[in-house]
Structure formats: C-alpha cells, structure tokens
Amino acid sequence: MPKAFVDLQGRPLLRWALDQALACEQIGHVVVVAPGEWLGAARDIVGEALGASDRDSETGLAVRADVVVGGAERRASVAAGLAALGPDDGLVLVHDAARALAPPSLFARVVEALRRGHGAVIPGLAVVDTIKSIDDTGAVTATFDRTTLRAIQTPQGFVREILVHAHEENPDVTVTDDAGLVELTGAPIHVVDGEPWAAKITTPEDLDAAERRLRSAQVTS
C-alpha cells in the first residue's frame, strides 16, 4: 500500500495532508499524484477533503483540485504534477503526503518567502544530533558543525520556471528532493523554519509517534 493511503486515526495520510493544505488560503490549486491502481481512491479522498473544507466560491477561497497518475519514480511523479498545472500557477509547492501533519502555517510560511522574492524555499529544522560521515569500513571521515545543518522537510516551494528548468537540466540525476535538482543548477535556495509536526511518517514507529502527538494535542486543546 502506498504511504499516502496508510490509516492514521481513521483517515488516510493523504486526507490529513489535504486538510492541512486546504486550510492555507494562499493555495488555489492542488494536484494529487497517485499510482494508477489507486487513482479512484485518491479522487474519493480529494472529494471528501474539498467537501469538508471552507474553500468555496462564496467566500472567494475556491480551490481547484486534480488527480493524475504518477510515475515509477519520484521525479516522474513530480513531472506529472507539473504537467497538470494551469497557466496561472506561477508558484509551486511540492509536498509529500507522508508528512501528513505539516500545518497550514508551514505552507503559508513557504508561500510568503516565495512572494518576498526567493525563487526556491525549503523548510528545515535545526539538527540536534552530532553528524559524522564514515567510509566503507565504518571509520569516521568528518564531523560536521551541526549549527550549520538543517533537516529538510516539505512542502518545498519554487517559482515554477525554476523547478521546470531544474528537471529539464538534470534528466538522469537521482536526488531525494526537488531542492536537490534546483541546487545543481546553481540557483539559490532559501531555508525557512520547519515544524516538528511535519515529521515524515514512513515506519510503524513513525505512525505510532504521530498517533501519540495527535492524542496529546487533542487532550490539551
């Protein structure tokens, strides 16, 4: 099962991610990229999320949503999402549904930095552990100054032309995020404060941690 459809408190991660994104008023178009065999389920989830949101034409906050088939690899899926954008979609956020609890404020923070003139914006958290690199034998080769390091999250934001150019310029390069492709072009990348809530949910332990975080928030709210 794709991570986006894993259940968290009775809702798939994709639904949680959509609820957070739709609560950000700066977002006007959402493109969900899903595997072909999960396309129907994704469309149902998108419809439910739109129906539960306050984004409608009467309030002036209407949002368009599309669901498209992704590719075999991450960058192919991002390319499919880019192809589904409209002519007026000048700013693009790339988000991972595995970071399902990333709050609306984080989306807004990235958008605001883009609107201030940054061409590429990524959220990051300060690293609290000591980070070392090692060689094939396990021997330490370097110790990094953790004050200069950030653990990068999503959503990552880009001026559309910058992201498209990065994909076109590096068709055969494998990276773990889109900022990595943009970095290869030499374009500057700006880091804004990340959020603990945007932790990635990829293992059963991550899912348990998300459950505990949600229960704690519900108790204290």
PDB file of N, CA and C in Angstrom, residues 9 21 30 32-33 39-40 44 53 55 62 67 77 109 112 121 136 141 152 170 175 178-179 212 217:
ATOM      1  N   GLN A   9      -5.614   7.396  12.616  1.00  0.00           N
ATOM      2  CA  GLN A   9      -6.840   7.765  13.341  1.00  0.00           C
ATOM      3  C   GLN A   9      -8.065   7.764  12.426  1.00  0.00           C
ATOM      4  N   ALA A  21      -3.318  21.364   3.793  1.00  0.00           N
ATOM      5  CA  ALA A  21      -3.039  22.231   2.643  1.00  0.00           C
ATOM      6  C   ALA A  21      -4.237  23.124   2.316  1.00  0.00           C
ATOM      7  N   VAL A  30      -4.633  22.342  -6.167  1.00  0.00           N
ATOM      8  CA  VAL A  30      -3.991  21.166  -5.597  1.00  0.00           C
ATOM      9  C   VAL A  30      -3.968  20.070  -6.661  1.00  0.00           C
ATOM     10  N   VAL A  32      -2.964  16.128  -6.926  1.00  0.00           N
ATOM     11  CA  VAL A  32      -2.573  14.903  -6.227  1.00  0.00           C
ATOM     12  C   VAL A  32      -2.056  13.910  -7.262  1.00  0.00           C
ATOM     13  N   VAL A  33      -0.859  13.406  -7.033  1.00  0.00           N
ATOM     14  CA  VAL A  33      -0.252  12.422  -7.935  1.00  0.00           C
ATOM     15  C   VAL A  33      -0.311  11.070  -7.247  1.00  0.00           C
ATOM     16  N   LEU A  39      -5.936   5.475  -8.251  1.00  0.00           N
ATOM     17  CA  LEU A  39      -6.465   6.747  -8.743  1.00  0.00           C
ATOM     18  C   LEU A  39      -7.887   6.992  -8.236  1.00  0.00           C
ATOM     19  N   GLY A  40      -8.736   5.969  -8.275  1.00  0.00           N
ATOM     20  CA  GLY A  40     -10.113   6.135  -7.814  1.00  0.00           C
ATOM     21  C   GLY A  40     -10.180   6.477  -6.342  1.00  0.00           C
ATOM     22  N   ASP A  44     -11.636   9.947  -4.543  1.00  0.00           N
ATOM     23  CA  ASP A  44     -12.635   9.946  -3.469  1.00  0.00           C
ATOM     24  C   ASP A  44     -12.139  10.761  -2.276  1.00  0.00           C
ATOM     25  N   SER A  53     -13.907  21.141   3.616  1.00  0.00           N
ATOM     26  CA  SER A  53     -13.159  22.380   3.807  1.00  0.00           C
ATOM     27  C   SER A  53     -14.074  23.588   3.675  1.00  0.00           C
ATOM     28  N   ARG A  55     -13.268  26.007   1.667  1.00  0.00           N
ATOM     29  CA  ARG A  55     -12.835  26.622   0.427  1.00  0.00           C
ATOM     30  C   ARG A  55     -13.966  26.555  -0.593  1.00  0.00           C
ATOM     31  N   ALA A  62     -12.141  29.656  -3.373  1.00  0.00           N
ATOM     32  CA  ALA A  62     -12.321  28.433  -4.140  1.00  0.00           C
ATOM     33  C   ALA A  62     -10.967  27.852  -4.534  1.00  0.00           C
ATOM     34  N   VAL A  67      -6.449  15.104  -9.895  1.00  0.00           N
ATOM     35  CA  VAL A  67      -5.757  13.869  -9.530  1.00  0.00           C
ATOM     36  C   VAL A  67      -5.180  13.271 -10.805  1.00  0.00           C
ATOM     37  N   SER A  77       6.830  11.428 -10.976  1.00  0.00           N
ATOM     38  CA  SER A  77       5.555  11.844 -10.380  1.00  0.00           C
ATOM     39  C   SER A  77       5.481  13.364 -10.263  1.00  0.00           C
ATOM     40  N   ARG A 109       4.134  29.893   5.335  1.00  0.00           N
ATOM     41  CA  ARG A 109       5.492  30.414   5.523  1.00  0.00           C
ATOM     42  C   ARG A 109       6.318  30.266   4.241  1.00  0.00           C
ATOM     43  N   GLU A 112       4.891  32.720   1.553  1.00  0.00           N
ATOM     44  CA  GLU A 112       5.266  34.110   1.856  1.00  0.00           C
ATOM     45  C   GLU A 112       6.712  34.388   1.479  1.00  0.00           C
ATOM     46  N   VAL A 121      12.341  27.784  -1.952  1.00  0.00           N
ATOM     47  CA  VAL A 121      12.209  27.888  -0.494  1.00  0.00           C
ATOM     48  C   VAL A 121      11.945  26.499   0.078  1.00  0.00           C
ATOM     49  N   ASP A 136      33.586   3.142   3.891  1.00  0.00           N
ATOM     50  CA  ASP A 136      33.033   1.794   3.743  1.00  0.00           C
ATOM     51  C   ASP A 136      33.399   0.870   4.897  1.00  0.00           C
ATOM     52  N   THR A 141      35.126   9.878   8.857  1.00  0.00           N
ATOM     53  CA  THR A 141      35.936  10.694   7.944  1.00  0.00           C
ATOM     54  C   THR A 141      35.768  12.186   8.194  1.00  0.00           C
ATOM     55  N   ILE A 152      15.727  18.778   6.309  1.00  0.00           N
ATOM     56  CA  ILE A 152      14.800  19.417   5.375  1.00  0.00           C
ATOM     57  C   ILE A 152      13.474  18.669   5.283  1.00  0.00           C
ATOM     58  N   ASN A 170      18.526  18.249 -15.561  1.00  0.00           N
ATOM     59  CA  ASN A 170      19.107  17.084 -14.884  1.00  0.00           C
ATOM     60  C   ASN A 170      18.214  15.859 -15.050  1.00  0.00           C
ATOM     61  N   VAL A 175      17.905  12.307  -7.024  1.00  0.00           N
ATOM     62  CA  VAL A 175      18.022  13.094  -5.795  1.00  0.00           C
ATOM     63  C   VAL A 175      16.868  12.737  -4.875  1.00  0.00           C
ATOM     64  N   ASP A 178      13.302  17.824  -4.568  1.00  0.00           N
ATOM     65  CA  ASP A 178      13.395  18.724  -5.715  1.00  0.00           C
ATOM     66  C   ASP A 178      14.398  19.838  -5.488  1.00  0.00           C
ATOM     67  N   ALA A 179      14.593  20.218  -4.241  1.00  0.00           N
ATOM     68  CA  ALA A 179      15.597  21.235  -3.953  1.00  0.00           C
ATOM     69  C   ALA A 179      16.978  20.766  -4.392  1.00  0.00           C
ATOM     70  N   ARG A 212       0.491   9.405  18.908  1.00  0.00           N
ATOM     71  CA  ARG A 212       0.697   9.975  20.231  1.00  0.00           C
ATOM     72  C   ARG A 212       0.645  11.502  20.179  1.00  0.00           C
ATOM     73  N   ALA A 217      -2.309  16.429  21.508  1.00  0.00           N
ATOM     74  CA  ALA A 217      -2.882  17.700  21.079  1.00  0.00           C
ATOM     75  C   ALA A 217      -4.368  17.763  21.391  1.00  0.00           C
TER      76      ALA A 217
END
